[in-house]
Amino acid sequence: MINIAILGYGTVGSGVVEVIKTNQSSIDKRAGKHINIKHVLDLRKFPGDPVEEILTDNVEDILNDDEVKIIVEVMGGVEPAYTYVKRALLSGKSVVTSNKELVAKHGAELLQIAKEKNINFLFEASVGGGIPIIRPLNQSLTADEIYEITGILNGTTNYILSKMADEGRSFEDVLKEAQDKGYAERDPRADVEGYDACRKIAILSSLAFGMQVDYEDIYTEGITKITKKDMEYAEKLGCSIKLLATSKKIDHRIFARVSPVMIDKEHPLATVNGVFNAIFIKGNVIGDVMFYGKGAGKLPTASAVVADIVDAVKHLNRNIVSFWSTEKMSLMDLKDVTTQYFVKIHYENFEKARKEVENLFGPIDIIQLDKKDQEFAFITPEESEGTLQEKIFTLKEKDDITEVGSLIRIER
Amino acid sequence: MINIAILGYGTVGSGVVEVIKTNQSSIDKRAGKHINIKHVLDLRKFPGDPVEEILTDNVEDILNDDEVKIIVEVMGGVEPAYTYVKRALLSGKSVVTSNKELVAKHGAELLQIAKEKNINFLFEASVGGGIPIIRPLNQSLTADEIYEITGILNGTTNYILSKMADEGRSFEDVLKEAQDKGYAERDPRADVEGYDACRKIAILSSLAFGMQVDYEDIYTEGITKITKKDMEYAEKLGCSIKLLATSKKIDHRIFARVSPVMIDKEHPLATVNGVFNAIFIKGNVIGDVMFYGKGAGKLPTASAVVADIVDAVKHLNRNIVSFWSTEKMSLMDLKDVTTQYFVKIHYENFEKARKEVENLFGPIDIIQLDKKDQEFAFITPEESEGTLQEKIFTLKEKDDITEVGSLIRIER
């Protein structure tokens, strides 16, 4: 038998208890030992709940209990999670967490402590919810040099974009519905501004490239400015609009970005809809692989946490090696990365506006939904973001251009 | 340093050499040791090839070399691979293989020997080429009771079906082109009759359900009867036709089948096109997950083989547990499994034919491409395959029905 303790009895914590109870016998068989939940930490009371008897509001009961070998941290947020997890590791307890803020911020250090102590710090659930991605990155893609990771890493924004595309509704309208249904938070910024996806791609990049990628360094743009009309243009171009978190190796340098992208419908990520997440990886020998599943939710996330618990039991005093050094990776300046933009132009005189655009960008294909709108769109040639932004700035100054809008990156 | 030997210098074998050379330093870092290819077994000579110096045509040079700790079997076929692999394992050498015939037939026994010897028998590349699926099944989905695995497991047939759908061409036409391009074998039966997919789903089912699933017991139907017209009907129904290998748990019993299926275009498997493979898994807590990538090809397959070599190095004298007992699983009779069929009817008198169909199946929706063809299609209600087949047999006897065709299973 092995004793574990769970820090936090919220959605994921109660999911972990439920998953262990539901599949106890097969989980014990896989782990090779009976897994016993000895303590659950939460400041709240849960009268009548099965965990009532093992509930404590004092973390010392857990950290000082020598019988507890594995701690499951599912509180979220950097503090006090960081303090508890670090103390647990230093005292020789393995830690499993679903906490992306903690992992993005302190993953390298906590992995290092686990290595020194010959125990484990595991965080499969911190990215992609139930989707196996951390373990495949560490253990399955070991023959490859990875040069691209691109993911749909946030279910809320993918749900909103899917609904906007399918039902021709506005961002605000779908967001409100998602909030009413409980799919989106009352304060939706962490999702819709891309902050959540940013932390997750920081974790994946750090693991894939072996150095610390600070999430603060990653250019992050949300989906709040995407309009119904953008969706119509995307459809016309044979594209879907997705919030993509991406990280690429270009000539031994790394760049990372979170932003909406118009992506060709033939791309495997384009058909990932609703609350599903997917992570697309390119390796120099394996080619393209993709991992797809529920990126959030009580039971899928708990499934990943429990799979980590099983691994921690199987490797009680044996560190599972991963390569993520504390050395900081300096990312490429976004300005130096080439891309193509989808750009919308409002005009009073079509021919004059077109001429201004072509003076800057060369010959363009005009994409137009309805002439009455006095608006057309075009796709820029592939140039560095710096050059493109300068040209767009120049365009905005022109008298014959009433307005320049959208600026969505496009990959076809 | 660790010495390995490769049995077979064909497509996969030369791919393994290439992958190790290409990514030697990162692979060595992941493995924690320098990986040295000491021998390559092949009856052919390769003058001028880098492996010329380490080439042998005598397997005894390898099996009797105590310095060789890991053997990579990439010859294919059951014999002599089975004899060599068994001898290697019995003499304490770990084995990595890409050989689906060997694994489907003798996997349980070879895993058992590896376990007794505290070494490893690894076969990630035997299913899904480069796609990580065996390791995720064994190590990532450990919190779940798996109740369905459905895969596109054969790239050649998926390429053919994708081309037929996209270009409105016949099976024979696309097959010939695939053969000319080298995508399909001169004798294409292993692919187009579903035998290859059958062995792969046997391996996945055995691992997911923990008992020996014999591939000979799996109902297997190929794609040779799929017509251009079937593709048109599928399109009209909002479906793709895919060769699906599936295995499901129904009330504690397992059924498995390989057959073409009309699958709703919204299903993640429906958009897996060309030579790509994908494996879709349902677990009782994780929900739906899918793994996508190149199912074949020199480098993707070699990538999976080399990832197994790295794992074998990391676990030299430590068995990685997997659950696949030699106990035989008796599969459900296909006749007892419920499904829906897409059925095509030729008639002389529409109303009479429709009446015959409705007498047997109840009210149906008529699907018709062109009245001039004197043909319509319908979808049966969900019933056991046994009942459906009896009804179809009865229908064929009716005077007002000229011909009953297609009978493609449909999942919407």
Short mmCIF file of N, CA, C and O in Angstrom, two decimals, chain A residues 213-264:
data_model
loop_
_atom_site.label_atom_id
_atom_site.label_comp_id
_atom_site.label_asym_id
_atom_site.label_seq_id
_atom_site.Cartn_x
_atom_site.Cartn_y
_atom_site.Cartn_z
N VAL A 213 11.93 28.57 -20.83
CA VAL A 213 11.25 29.59 -21.63
C VAL A 213 10.30 30.33 -20.68
O VAL A 213 9.36 29.73 -20.15
N ASP A 214 10.58 31.60 -20.44
CA ASP A 214 9.72 32.37 -19.54
C ASP A 214 8.47 32.83 -20.28
O ASP A 214 8.56 33.43 -21.35
N TYR A 215 7.31 32.58 -19.66
CA TYR A 215 6.07 32.91 -20.37
C TYR A 215 5.93 34.41 -20.59
O TYR A 215 5.30 34.85 -21.54
N GLU A 216 6.57 35.20 -19.70
CA GLU A 216 6.47 36.65 -19.86
C GLU A 216 7.12 37.10 -21.18
O GLU A 216 6.82 38.18 -21.67
N ASP A 217 8.01 36.28 -21.72
CA ASP A 217 8.72 36.66 -22.95
C ASP A 217 7.94 36.32 -24.22
O ASP A 217 8.37 36.65 -25.33
N ILE A 218 6.83 35.61 -24.06
CA ILE A 218 6.12 35.11 -25.24
C ILE A 218 5.08 36.13 -25.70
O ILE A 218 4.22 36.54 -24.91
N TYR A 219 5.16 36.52 -26.96
CA TYR A 219 4.17 37.44 -27.52
C TYR A 219 2.79 36.79 -27.45
O TYR A 219 2.61 35.68 -27.95
N THR A 220 1.84 37.48 -26.84
CA THR A 220 0.53 36.87 -26.61
C THR A 220 -0.60 37.81 -27.02
O THR A 220 -0.66 38.95 -26.56
N GLU A 221 -1.46 37.31 -27.89
CA GLU A 221 -2.56 38.11 -28.42
C GLU A 221 -3.81 37.24 -28.32
O GLU A 221 -3.77 36.05 -28.69
N GLY A 222 -4.89 37.78 -27.80
CA GLY A 222 -6.10 36.98 -27.59
C GLY A 222 -7.06 37.02 -28.76
O GLY A 222 -6.70 37.41 -29.87
N ILE A 223 -8.30 36.62 -28.50
CA ILE A 223 -9.28 36.49 -29.60
C ILE A 223 -10.37 37.54 -29.53
O ILE A 223 -11.34 37.48 -30.29
N THR A 224 -10.21 38.52 -28.63
CA THR A 224 -11.32 39.45 -28.39
C THR A 224 -11.64 40.33 -29.60
O THR A 224 -12.73 40.86 -29.69
N LYS A 225 -10.67 40.48 -30.51
CA LYS A 225 -10.94 41.37 -31.65
C LYS A 225 -11.45 40.62 -32.88
O LYS A 225 -11.68 41.22 -33.92
N ILE A 226 -11.58 39.30 -32.78
CA ILE A 226 -12.05 38.53 -33.93
C ILE A 226 -13.55 38.79 -34.13
O ILE A 226 -14.34 38.71 -33.19
N THR A 227 -13.91 39.11 -35.38
CA THR A 227 -15.29 39.48 -35.66
C THR A 227 -16.00 38.41 -36.51
O THR A 227 -15.35 37.53 -37.07
N LYS A 228 -17.32 38.53 -36.56
CA LYS A 228 -18.12 37.67 -37.44
C LYS A 228 -17.60 37.74 -38.87
O LYS A 228 -17.52 36.75 -39.57
N LYS A 229 -17.25 38.96 -39.26
CA LYS A 229 -16.79 39.17 -40.64
C LYS A 229 -15.46 38.45 -40.89
O LYS A 229 -15.24 37.89 -41.97
N ASP A 230 -14.56 38.48 -39.89
CA ASP A 230 -13.30 37.74 -40.04
C ASP A 230 -13.59 36.27 -40.32
O ASP A 230 -12.92 35.62 -41.13
N MET A 231 -14.61 35.74 -39.63
CA MET A 231 -14.98 34.34 -39.83
C MET A 231 -15.46 34.09 -41.26
O MET A 231 -15.18 33.06 -41.86
N GLU A 232 -16.21 35.07 -41.78
CA GLU A 232 -16.70 34.93 -43.17
C GLU A 232 -15.54 34.95 -44.16
O GLU A 232 -15.50 34.17 -45.11
N TYR A 233 -14.61 35.86 -43.93
CA TYR A 233 -13.43 35.89 -44.81
C TYR A 233 -12.65 34.57 -44.73
O TYR A 233 -12.21 34.01 -45.74
N ALA A 234 -12.49 34.06 -43.51
CA ALA A 234 -11.73 32.82 -43.32
C ALA A 234 -12.39 31.69 -44.11
O ALA A 234 -11.72 30.92 -44.82
N GLU A 235 -13.71 31.62 -44.01
CA GLU A 235 -14.47 30.59 -44.72
C GLU A 235 -14.21 30.71 -46.22
O GLU A 235 -13.95 29.72 -46.91
N LYS A 236 -14.26 31.95 -46.71
CA LYS A 236 -14.03 32.20 -48.13
C LYS A 236 -12.62 31.78 -48.56
O LYS A 236 -12.40 31.36 -49.70
N LEU A 237 -11.68 31.88 -47.64
CA LEU A 237 -10.29 31.51 -47.94
C LEU A 237 -10.01 30.03 -47.68
O LEU A 237 -8.87 29.57 -47.82
N GLY A 238 -11.04 29.27 -47.26
CA GLY A 238 -10.83 27.85 -46.96
C GLY A 238 -10.04 27.66 -45.68
O GLY A 238 -9.28 26.69 -45.54
N CYS A 239 -10.23 28.57 -44.75
CA CYS A 239 -9.47 28.52 -43.49
C CYS A 239 -10.41 28.47 -42.28
O CYS A 239 -11.57 28.83 -42.36
N SER A 240 -9.86 28.05 -41.15
CA SER A 240 -10.50 28.21 -39.85
C SER A 240 -9.67 29.22 -39.06
O SER A 240 -8.47 29.33 -39.27
N ILE A 241 -10.32 29.95 -38.15
CA ILE A 241 -9.55 30.81 -37.24
C ILE A 241 -9.43 30.10 -35.90
O ILE A 241 -10.43 29.70 -35.30
N LYS A 242 -8.20 29.89 -35.48
CA LYS A 242 -7.94 29.19 -34.22
C LYS A 242 -6.97 30.01 -33.39
O LYS A 242 -6.10 30.70 -33.94
N LEU A 243 -7.09 29.92 -32.07
CA LEU A 243 -6.06 30.52 -31.21
C LEU A 243 -4.93 29.50 -31.10
O LEU A 243 -5.09 28.47 -30.44
N LEU A 244 -3.81 29.78 -31.77
CA LEU A 244 -2.70 28.83 -31.78
C LEU A 244 -1.56 29.33 -30.90
O LEU A 244 -1.15 30.49 -30.98
N ALA A 245 -1.08 28.41 -30.09
CA ALA A 245 0.14 28.69 -29.32
C ALA A 245 1.24 27.92 -30.03
O ALA A 245 1.13 26.71 -30.24
N THR A 246 2.28 28.63 -30.43
CA THR A 246 3.28 27.96 -31.27
C THR A 246 4.69 28.30 -30.80
O THR A 246 4.95 29.35 -30.23
N SER A 247 5.57 27.37 -31.11
CA SER A 247 6.97 27.52 -30.70
C SER A 247 7.77 26.81 -31.78
O SER A 247 7.51 25.65 -32.09
N LYS A 248 8.70 27.53 -32.39
CA LYS A 248 9.45 26.96 -33.52
C LYS A 248 10.94 27.19 -33.38
O LYS A 248 11.36 28.22 -32.86
N LYS A 249 11.70 26.24 -33.88
CA LYS A 249 13.15 26.39 -33.92
C LYS A 249 13.51 26.86 -35.33
O LYS A 249 13.16 26.20 -36.33
N ILE A 250 14.16 28.02 -35.43
CA ILE A 250 14.57 28.54 -36.73
C ILE A 250 16.07 28.80 -36.66
O ILE A 250 16.50 29.68 -35.91
N ASP A 251 16.84 28.04 -37.41
CA ASP A 251 18.30 28.19 -37.39
C ASP A 251 18.85 28.25 -35.96
O ASP A 251 19.49 29.24 -35.58
N HIS A 252 18.57 27.26 -35.16
CA HIS A 252 19.08 27.16 -33.79
C HIS A 252 18.52 28.20 -32.84
O HIS A 252 18.98 28.32 -31.72
N ARG A 253 17.57 29.01 -33.30
CA ARG A 253 16.94 29.93 -32.37
C ARG A 253 15.47 29.57 -32.24
O ARG A 253 14.89 28.95 -33.11
N ILE A 254 14.86 30.00 -31.12
CA ILE A 254 13.47 29.64 -30.85
C ILE A 254 12.60 30.89 -30.87
O ILE A 254 13.00 31.93 -30.34
N PHE A 255 11.44 30.79 -31.49
CA PHE A 255 10.48 31.86 -31.26
C PHE A 255 9.17 31.24 -30.80
O PHE A 255 8.87 30.08 -31.06
N ALA A 256 8.42 32.01 -30.04
CA ALA A 256 7.15 31.51 -29.51
C ALA A 256 6.12 32.61 -29.57
O ALA A 256 6.46 33.80 -29.47
N ARG A 257 4.86 32.20 -29.78
CA ARG A 257 3.82 33.21 -29.97
C ARG A 257 2.46 32.57 -29.68
O ARG A 257 2.25 31.40 -29.98
N VAL A 258 1.57 33.35 -29.11
CA VAL A 258 0.17 32.93 -28.97
C VAL A 258 -0.65 33.96 -29.71
O VAL A 258 -0.56 35.16 -29.41
N SER A 259 -1.43 33.54 -30.70
CA SER A 259 -2.26 34.50 -31.43
C SER A 259 -3.31 33.76 -32.25
O SER A 259 -3.17 32.57 -32.52
N PRO A 260 -4.36 34.48 -32.63
CA PRO A 260 -5.30 33.87 -33.57
C PRO A 260 -4.60 33.68 -34.91
O PRO A 260 -3.79 34.52 -35.30
N VAL A 261 -4.90 32.57 -35.57
CA VAL A 261 -4.30 32.30 -36.88
C VAL A 261 -5.40 31.78 -37.80
O VAL A 261 -6.23 30.97 -37.39
N MET A 262 -5.40 32.27 -39.04
CA MET A 262 -6.24 31.65 -40.07
C MET A 262 -5.45 30.47 -40.61
O MET A 262 -4.37 30.65 -41.16
N ILE A 263 -6.00 29.27 -40.43
CA ILE A 263 -5.24 28.09 -40.78
C ILE A 263 -6.03 27.26 -41.80
O ILE A 263 -7.25 27.15 -41.70
N ASP A 264 -5.33 26.77 -42.80
CA ASP A 264 -5.97 26.00 -43.87
C ASP A 264 -6.81 24.86 -43.31
O ASP A 264 -6.38 24.16 -42.40
#
